[in-house]
XYZ file of C-alpha atoms in Angstrom:
406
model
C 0.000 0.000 0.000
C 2.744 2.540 0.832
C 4.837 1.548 -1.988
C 2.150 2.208 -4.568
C 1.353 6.119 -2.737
C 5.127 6.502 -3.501
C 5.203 5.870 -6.731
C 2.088 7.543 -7.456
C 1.947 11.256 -9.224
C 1.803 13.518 -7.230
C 2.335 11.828 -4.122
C -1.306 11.662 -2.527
C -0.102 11.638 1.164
C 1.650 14.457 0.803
C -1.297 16.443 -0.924
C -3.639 15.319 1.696
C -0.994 16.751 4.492
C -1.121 19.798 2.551
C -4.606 20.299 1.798
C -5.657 19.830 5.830
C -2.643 22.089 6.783
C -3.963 24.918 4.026
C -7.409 24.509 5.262
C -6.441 24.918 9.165
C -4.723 28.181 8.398
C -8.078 29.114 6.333
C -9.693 28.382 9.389
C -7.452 30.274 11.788
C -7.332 33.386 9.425
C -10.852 34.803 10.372
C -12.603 37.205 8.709
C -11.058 40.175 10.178
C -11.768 43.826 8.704
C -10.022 45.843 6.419
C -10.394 49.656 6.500
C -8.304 51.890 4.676
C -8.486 55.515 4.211
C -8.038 57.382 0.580
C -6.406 60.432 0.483
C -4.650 61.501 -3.241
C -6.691 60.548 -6.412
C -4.607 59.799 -9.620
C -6.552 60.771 -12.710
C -4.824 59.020 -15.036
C -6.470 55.494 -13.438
C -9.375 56.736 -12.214
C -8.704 55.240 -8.579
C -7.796 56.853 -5.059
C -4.719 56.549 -4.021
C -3.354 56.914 -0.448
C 0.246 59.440 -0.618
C 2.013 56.722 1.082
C 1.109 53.083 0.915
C 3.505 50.099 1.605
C 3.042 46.341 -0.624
C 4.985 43.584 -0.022
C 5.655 41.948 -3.740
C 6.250 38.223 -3.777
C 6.694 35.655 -6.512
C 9.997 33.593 -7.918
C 11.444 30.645 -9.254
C 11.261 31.921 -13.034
C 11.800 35.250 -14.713
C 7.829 34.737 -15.804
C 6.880 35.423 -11.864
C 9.194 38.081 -11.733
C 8.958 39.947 -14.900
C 4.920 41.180 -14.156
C 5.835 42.499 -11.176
C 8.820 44.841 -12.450
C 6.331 45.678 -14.885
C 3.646 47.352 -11.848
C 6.603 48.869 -9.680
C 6.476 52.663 -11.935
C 2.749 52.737 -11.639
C 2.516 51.978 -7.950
C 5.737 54.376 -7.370
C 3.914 56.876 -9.292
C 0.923 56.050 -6.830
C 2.494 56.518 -3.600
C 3.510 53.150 -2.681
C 6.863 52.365 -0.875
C 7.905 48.482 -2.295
C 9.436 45.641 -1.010
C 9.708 41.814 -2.146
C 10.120 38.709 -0.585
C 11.382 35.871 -2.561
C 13.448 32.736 -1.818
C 16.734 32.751 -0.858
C 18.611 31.901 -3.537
C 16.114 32.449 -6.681
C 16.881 34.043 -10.297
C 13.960 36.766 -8.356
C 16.736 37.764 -5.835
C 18.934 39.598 -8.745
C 16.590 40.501 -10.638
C 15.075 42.667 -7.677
C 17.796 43.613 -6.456
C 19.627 44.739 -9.449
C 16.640 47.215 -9.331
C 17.505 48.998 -5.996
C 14.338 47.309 -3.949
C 14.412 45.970 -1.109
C 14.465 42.043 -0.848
C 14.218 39.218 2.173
C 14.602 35.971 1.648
C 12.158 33.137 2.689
C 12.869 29.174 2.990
C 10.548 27.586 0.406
C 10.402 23.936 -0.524
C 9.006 23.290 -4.696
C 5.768 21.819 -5.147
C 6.048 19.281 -7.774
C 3.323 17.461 -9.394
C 5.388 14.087 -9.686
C 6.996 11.846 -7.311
C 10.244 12.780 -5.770
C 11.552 11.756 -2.117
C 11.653 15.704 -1.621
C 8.223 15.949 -1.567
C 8.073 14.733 2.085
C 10.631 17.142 3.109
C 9.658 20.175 1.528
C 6.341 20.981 3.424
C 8.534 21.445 6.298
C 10.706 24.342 4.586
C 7.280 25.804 3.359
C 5.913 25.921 7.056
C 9.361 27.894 7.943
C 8.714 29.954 5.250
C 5.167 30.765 6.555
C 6.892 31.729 10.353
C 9.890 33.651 8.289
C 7.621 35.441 6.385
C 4.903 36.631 9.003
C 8.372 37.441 10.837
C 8.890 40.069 8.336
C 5.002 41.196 7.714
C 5.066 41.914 11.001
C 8.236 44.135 11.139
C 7.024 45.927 7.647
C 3.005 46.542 8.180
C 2.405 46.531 4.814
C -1.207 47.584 3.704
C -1.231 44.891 0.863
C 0.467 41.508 -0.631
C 0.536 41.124 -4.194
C 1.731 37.768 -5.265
C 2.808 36.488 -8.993
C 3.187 32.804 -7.818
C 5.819 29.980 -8.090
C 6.549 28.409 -5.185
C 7.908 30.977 -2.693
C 4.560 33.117 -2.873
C 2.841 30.215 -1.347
C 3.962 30.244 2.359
C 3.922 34.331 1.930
C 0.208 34.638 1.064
C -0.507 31.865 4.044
C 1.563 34.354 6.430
C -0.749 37.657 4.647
C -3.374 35.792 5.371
C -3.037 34.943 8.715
C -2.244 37.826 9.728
C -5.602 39.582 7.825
C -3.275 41.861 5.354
C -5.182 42.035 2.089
C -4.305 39.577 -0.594
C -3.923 39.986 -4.688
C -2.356 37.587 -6.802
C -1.689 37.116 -10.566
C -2.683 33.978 -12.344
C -0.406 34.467 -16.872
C -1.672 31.100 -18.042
C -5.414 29.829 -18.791
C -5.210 27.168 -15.998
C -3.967 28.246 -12.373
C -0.553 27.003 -11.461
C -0.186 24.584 -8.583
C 1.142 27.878 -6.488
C -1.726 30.015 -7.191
C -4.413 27.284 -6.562
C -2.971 26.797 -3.121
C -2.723 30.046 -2.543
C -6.494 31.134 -3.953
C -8.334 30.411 -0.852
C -5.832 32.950 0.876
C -6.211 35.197 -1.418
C -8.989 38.169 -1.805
C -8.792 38.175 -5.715
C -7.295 36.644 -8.195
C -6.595 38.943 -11.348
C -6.332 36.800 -14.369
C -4.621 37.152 -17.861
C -7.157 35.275 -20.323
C -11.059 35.418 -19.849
C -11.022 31.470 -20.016
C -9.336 31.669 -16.544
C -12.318 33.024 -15.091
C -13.897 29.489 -15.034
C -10.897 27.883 -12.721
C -11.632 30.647 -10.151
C -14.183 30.162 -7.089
C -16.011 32.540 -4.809
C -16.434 35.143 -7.264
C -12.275 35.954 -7.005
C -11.626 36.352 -10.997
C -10.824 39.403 -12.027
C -9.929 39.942 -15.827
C -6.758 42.477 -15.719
C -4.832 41.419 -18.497
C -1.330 41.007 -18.261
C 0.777 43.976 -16.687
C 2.953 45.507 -19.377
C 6.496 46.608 -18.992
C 6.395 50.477 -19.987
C 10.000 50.386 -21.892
C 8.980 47.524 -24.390
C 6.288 49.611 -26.353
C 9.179 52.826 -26.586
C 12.072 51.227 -28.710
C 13.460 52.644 -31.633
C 13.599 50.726 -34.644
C 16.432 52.381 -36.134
C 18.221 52.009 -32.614
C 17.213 48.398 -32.938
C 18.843 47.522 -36.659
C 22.097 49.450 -35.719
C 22.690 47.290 -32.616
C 22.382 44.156 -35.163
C 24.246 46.129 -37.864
C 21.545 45.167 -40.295
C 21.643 48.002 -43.570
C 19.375 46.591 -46.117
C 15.586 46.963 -45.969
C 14.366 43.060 -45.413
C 12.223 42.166 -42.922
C 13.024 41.475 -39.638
C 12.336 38.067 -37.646
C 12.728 38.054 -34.201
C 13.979 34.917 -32.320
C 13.213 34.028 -28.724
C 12.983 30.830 -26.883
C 12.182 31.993 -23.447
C 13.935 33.175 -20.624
C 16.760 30.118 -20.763
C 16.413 29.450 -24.492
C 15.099 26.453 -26.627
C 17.281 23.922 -28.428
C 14.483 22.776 -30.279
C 14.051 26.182 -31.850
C 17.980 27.433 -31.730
C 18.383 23.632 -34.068
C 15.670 24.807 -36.033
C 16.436 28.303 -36.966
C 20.227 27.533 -37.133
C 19.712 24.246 -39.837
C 17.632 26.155 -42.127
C 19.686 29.437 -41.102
C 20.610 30.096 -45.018
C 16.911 29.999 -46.551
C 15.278 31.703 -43.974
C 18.393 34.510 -44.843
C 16.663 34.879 -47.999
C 13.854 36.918 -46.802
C 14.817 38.120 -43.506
C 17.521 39.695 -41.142
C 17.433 37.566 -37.835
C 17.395 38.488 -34.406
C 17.726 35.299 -32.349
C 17.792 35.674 -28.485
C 19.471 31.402 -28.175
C 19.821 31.620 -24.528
C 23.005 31.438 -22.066
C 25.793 29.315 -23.498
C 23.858 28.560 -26.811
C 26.115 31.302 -28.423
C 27.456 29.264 -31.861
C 30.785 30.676 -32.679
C 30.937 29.660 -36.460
C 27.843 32.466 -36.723
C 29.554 35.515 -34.806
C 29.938 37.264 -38.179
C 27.360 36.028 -40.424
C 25.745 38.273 -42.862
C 21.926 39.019 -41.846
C 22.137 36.965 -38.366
C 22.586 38.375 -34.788
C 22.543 36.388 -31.999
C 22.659 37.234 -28.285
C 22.803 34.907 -25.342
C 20.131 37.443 -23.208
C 19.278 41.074 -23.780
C 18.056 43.544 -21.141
C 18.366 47.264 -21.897
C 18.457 46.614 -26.087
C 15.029 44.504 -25.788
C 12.649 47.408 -26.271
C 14.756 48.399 -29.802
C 15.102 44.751 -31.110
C 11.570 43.978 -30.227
C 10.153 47.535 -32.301
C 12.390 46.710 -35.293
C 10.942 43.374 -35.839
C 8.447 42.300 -38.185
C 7.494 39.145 -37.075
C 8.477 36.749 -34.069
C 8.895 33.449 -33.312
C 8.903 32.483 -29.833
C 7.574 30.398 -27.224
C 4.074 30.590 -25.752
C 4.651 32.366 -22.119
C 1.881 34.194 -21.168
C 3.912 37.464 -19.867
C 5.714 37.222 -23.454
C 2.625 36.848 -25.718
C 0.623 39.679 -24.200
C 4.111 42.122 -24.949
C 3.663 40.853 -28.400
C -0.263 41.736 -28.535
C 0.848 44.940 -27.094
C 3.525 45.768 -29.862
C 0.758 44.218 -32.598
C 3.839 42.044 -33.999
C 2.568 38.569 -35.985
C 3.894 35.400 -34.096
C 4.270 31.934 -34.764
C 4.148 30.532 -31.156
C 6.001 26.828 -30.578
C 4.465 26.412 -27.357
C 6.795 24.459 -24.399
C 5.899 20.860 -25.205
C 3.448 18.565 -22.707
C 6.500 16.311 -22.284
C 8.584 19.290 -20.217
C 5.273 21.043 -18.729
C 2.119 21.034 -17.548
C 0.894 22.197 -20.919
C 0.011 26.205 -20.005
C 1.890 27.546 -23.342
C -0.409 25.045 -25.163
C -3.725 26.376 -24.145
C -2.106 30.001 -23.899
C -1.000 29.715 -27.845
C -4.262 28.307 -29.357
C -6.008 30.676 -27.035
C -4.261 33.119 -29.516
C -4.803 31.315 -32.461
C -8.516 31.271 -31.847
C -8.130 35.038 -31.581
C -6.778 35.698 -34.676
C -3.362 37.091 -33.293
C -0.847 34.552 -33.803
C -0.122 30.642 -35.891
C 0.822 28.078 -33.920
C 3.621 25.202 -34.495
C 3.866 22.307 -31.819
C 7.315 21.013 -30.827
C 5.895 17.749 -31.613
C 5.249 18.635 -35.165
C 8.688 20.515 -35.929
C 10.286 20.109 -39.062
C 12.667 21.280 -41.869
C 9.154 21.850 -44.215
C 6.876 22.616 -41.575
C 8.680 25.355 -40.159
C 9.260 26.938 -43.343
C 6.046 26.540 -44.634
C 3.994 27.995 -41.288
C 7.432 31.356 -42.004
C 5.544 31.790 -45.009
C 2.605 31.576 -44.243
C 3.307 34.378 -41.405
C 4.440 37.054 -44.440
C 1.541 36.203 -46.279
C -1.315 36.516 -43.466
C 0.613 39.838 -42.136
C -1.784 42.371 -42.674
C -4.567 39.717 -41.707
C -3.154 39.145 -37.991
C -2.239 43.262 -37.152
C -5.791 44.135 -38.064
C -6.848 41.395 -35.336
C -4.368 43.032 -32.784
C -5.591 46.088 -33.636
C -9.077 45.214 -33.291
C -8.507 44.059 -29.572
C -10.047 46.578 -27.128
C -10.071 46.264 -23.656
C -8.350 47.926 -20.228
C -4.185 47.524 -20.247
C -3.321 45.090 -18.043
C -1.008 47.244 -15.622
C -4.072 50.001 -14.712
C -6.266 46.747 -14.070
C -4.014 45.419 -11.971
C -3.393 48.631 -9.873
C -7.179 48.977 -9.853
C -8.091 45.638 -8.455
C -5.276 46.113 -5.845
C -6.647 49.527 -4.699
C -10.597 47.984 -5.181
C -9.476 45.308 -2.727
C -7.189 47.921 -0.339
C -11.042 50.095 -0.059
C -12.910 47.081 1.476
């Protein structure tokens, strides 16, 4: 009997410990009150605003729960609101916040995996000292709100928030919740959500349609700035290359094997990833490759064309944003839970983007679904143009204040 729960996935003991030990701290929370007072009104979203408000930020483990919250800090500076984050101890989140002058505390925080491993037994335990840790430092810091972009470390923060009655917000990129943000949902007062299909997944009335925040720098590159980074003088069209935060082999193979045809109608921009630099291509004619880009990403993304990229939520809705045609090549079922799928057709369905699976990746195929993306240009811009709705940082801030008011 205990030999099969082990070798079942996920391991059903363990979710059962965690469900009760979620549900306790539901039950312990209460339903204390919440009252705020407003004080400064900004105009430009329509909200109050107190002049000095402090949030606690939390979310880590990939640059795609890090990334949307970068992408709220001007608007809530511009609001009044002092910032600090509290990630793990050793996540990619801890340089990327601090590179940006805010303050940052690490939490312990065990991963919660949806397959067997023997760390699943052990882990709990570093997420219950990451719930003490980080009501340690709610505690010492007040703050008047938590916003959480999920991964794992946001889990024992919104348990601590919530324990403590501080008001709750977290952000959900893909269609389906992740396995962070549906144990955190029942801690949470709402849950702002990126697609409208997401709405379904959320309970007691939580879902909020924001959108996905939007970094302000990527929609004010140059495109001129962009083509003399890549040295590129003639006047083809542009295809730009990116296979998430740590790069894709499947896409650097694909793009680099059929480098010369695809040279025949367009420069390249290809973001490969660190250490998938290929040497033999430093110099070749029409083809620029970098390993990551930071500061230059707002002027390569304006002077592309098109885009080929993977199917991250945070990514897509940047894209949408800059109305650039895509081919997505969402992450394949085999190496995920299968978000990027539903995320990419989602865009399909809207007229915005084509779709290639991993799976069905070759020499032919990828060429064919190229051309197809020149020929259905003007097609897929008048779709993004046609797209109406609230941008997805003012929604956000909205829903946070909304919630703040209660």
């Amino acid at each position: 009997w205990l030999i099969w729960h082990l070798n079942s996935p996920p391991c059903i003991l363990v979710i059962i410990a965690c469900v009760i030990f979620l549900w306790l701290l539901y039950i312990i929370r209460g339903k204390g009150g919440k009252a705020i007072q407003v004080v400064y009104k900004n105009k430009s979203l329509g909200v109050d605003f107190l002049s000095k408000y402090k949030i606690i930020m939390t979310g880590g483990g990939t640059a795609g729960h890090v990334t949307p919250n970068l992408a709220l800090v001007p608007s809530l500076e511009e609001a009044g609101f002092e910032i600090k984050y509290i990630g793990s101890k050793d996540g990619i989140e801890k340089e990327i916040i601090e590179s940006k002058g805010i303050p940052y505390y690490g939490i312990s925080s065990g991963k919660l995996r949806r397959y067997f491993d023997i760390k699943n037994f052990t882990d709990p335990f570093k997420v219950f000292k990451g719930v003490i840790e980080a009501k340690k430092i709610l505690t010492k810091e007040k703050p008047n709100i938590v916003f959480s972009k999920g991964g794992f470390v946001a889990v024992p923060v919104v348990i601590a928030a919530s324990i403590k009655k501080i008001p709750v917000v977290a952000h959900e990129s893909d269609i389906t919740p992740g396995l962070a943000n549906k144990l955190s949902a029942p801690f949470c007062d709402k849950l702002c959500v990126t697609f409208r299909e997401s709405l379904s997944f959320v309970k007691d009335n939580k879902g909020v349609l924001t959108g996905s925040p939007i970094r302000s720098e990527i929609l004010n590159g140059s495109k001129l700035q962009g083509k003399q980074i890549c040295g590129f003088k003639d006047e083809k069209e542009i295809l730009f290359i990116m296979g998430g935060s740590l790069g894709s082999k499947v896409i650097n193979d694909v793009i680099r094997e059929n480098l010369d045809e695809i040279l025949t109608n367009f420069n390249v921009i290809h973001i490969c990833g660190k250490g998938n630099l290929d040497s033999k291509l430093q110099n070749y004619t029409g083809y620029k490759q970098f390993e990551f880009v930071s500061e230059e990403l707002p002027h390569l993304m304006k002077a592309a064309d098109y885009i080929v990229s993977r199917a991250g939520a945070n990514s897509i809705f940047e894209f949408l944003a800059l109305k650039k045609p895509t081919l997505l090549i969402p992450l394949s079922r085999k190496a995920s839970r299968g978000d990027q799928i539903l995320n990419a057709n989602s865009f399909k369905k809207e007229g915005y983007s084509l779709v290639l699976e991993e799976e069905e990746i070759t020499k032919e195929s990828f060429l064919s679904h190229l051309e197809e993306l020149r020929t259905r240009k003007k097609e897929l811009i008048s779709k993004m143009n046609a797209k109406q709705g609230e941008v997805g940082t003012s929604a956000v801030i909205k829903t946070i204040m909304d919630v703040m008011r209660k």
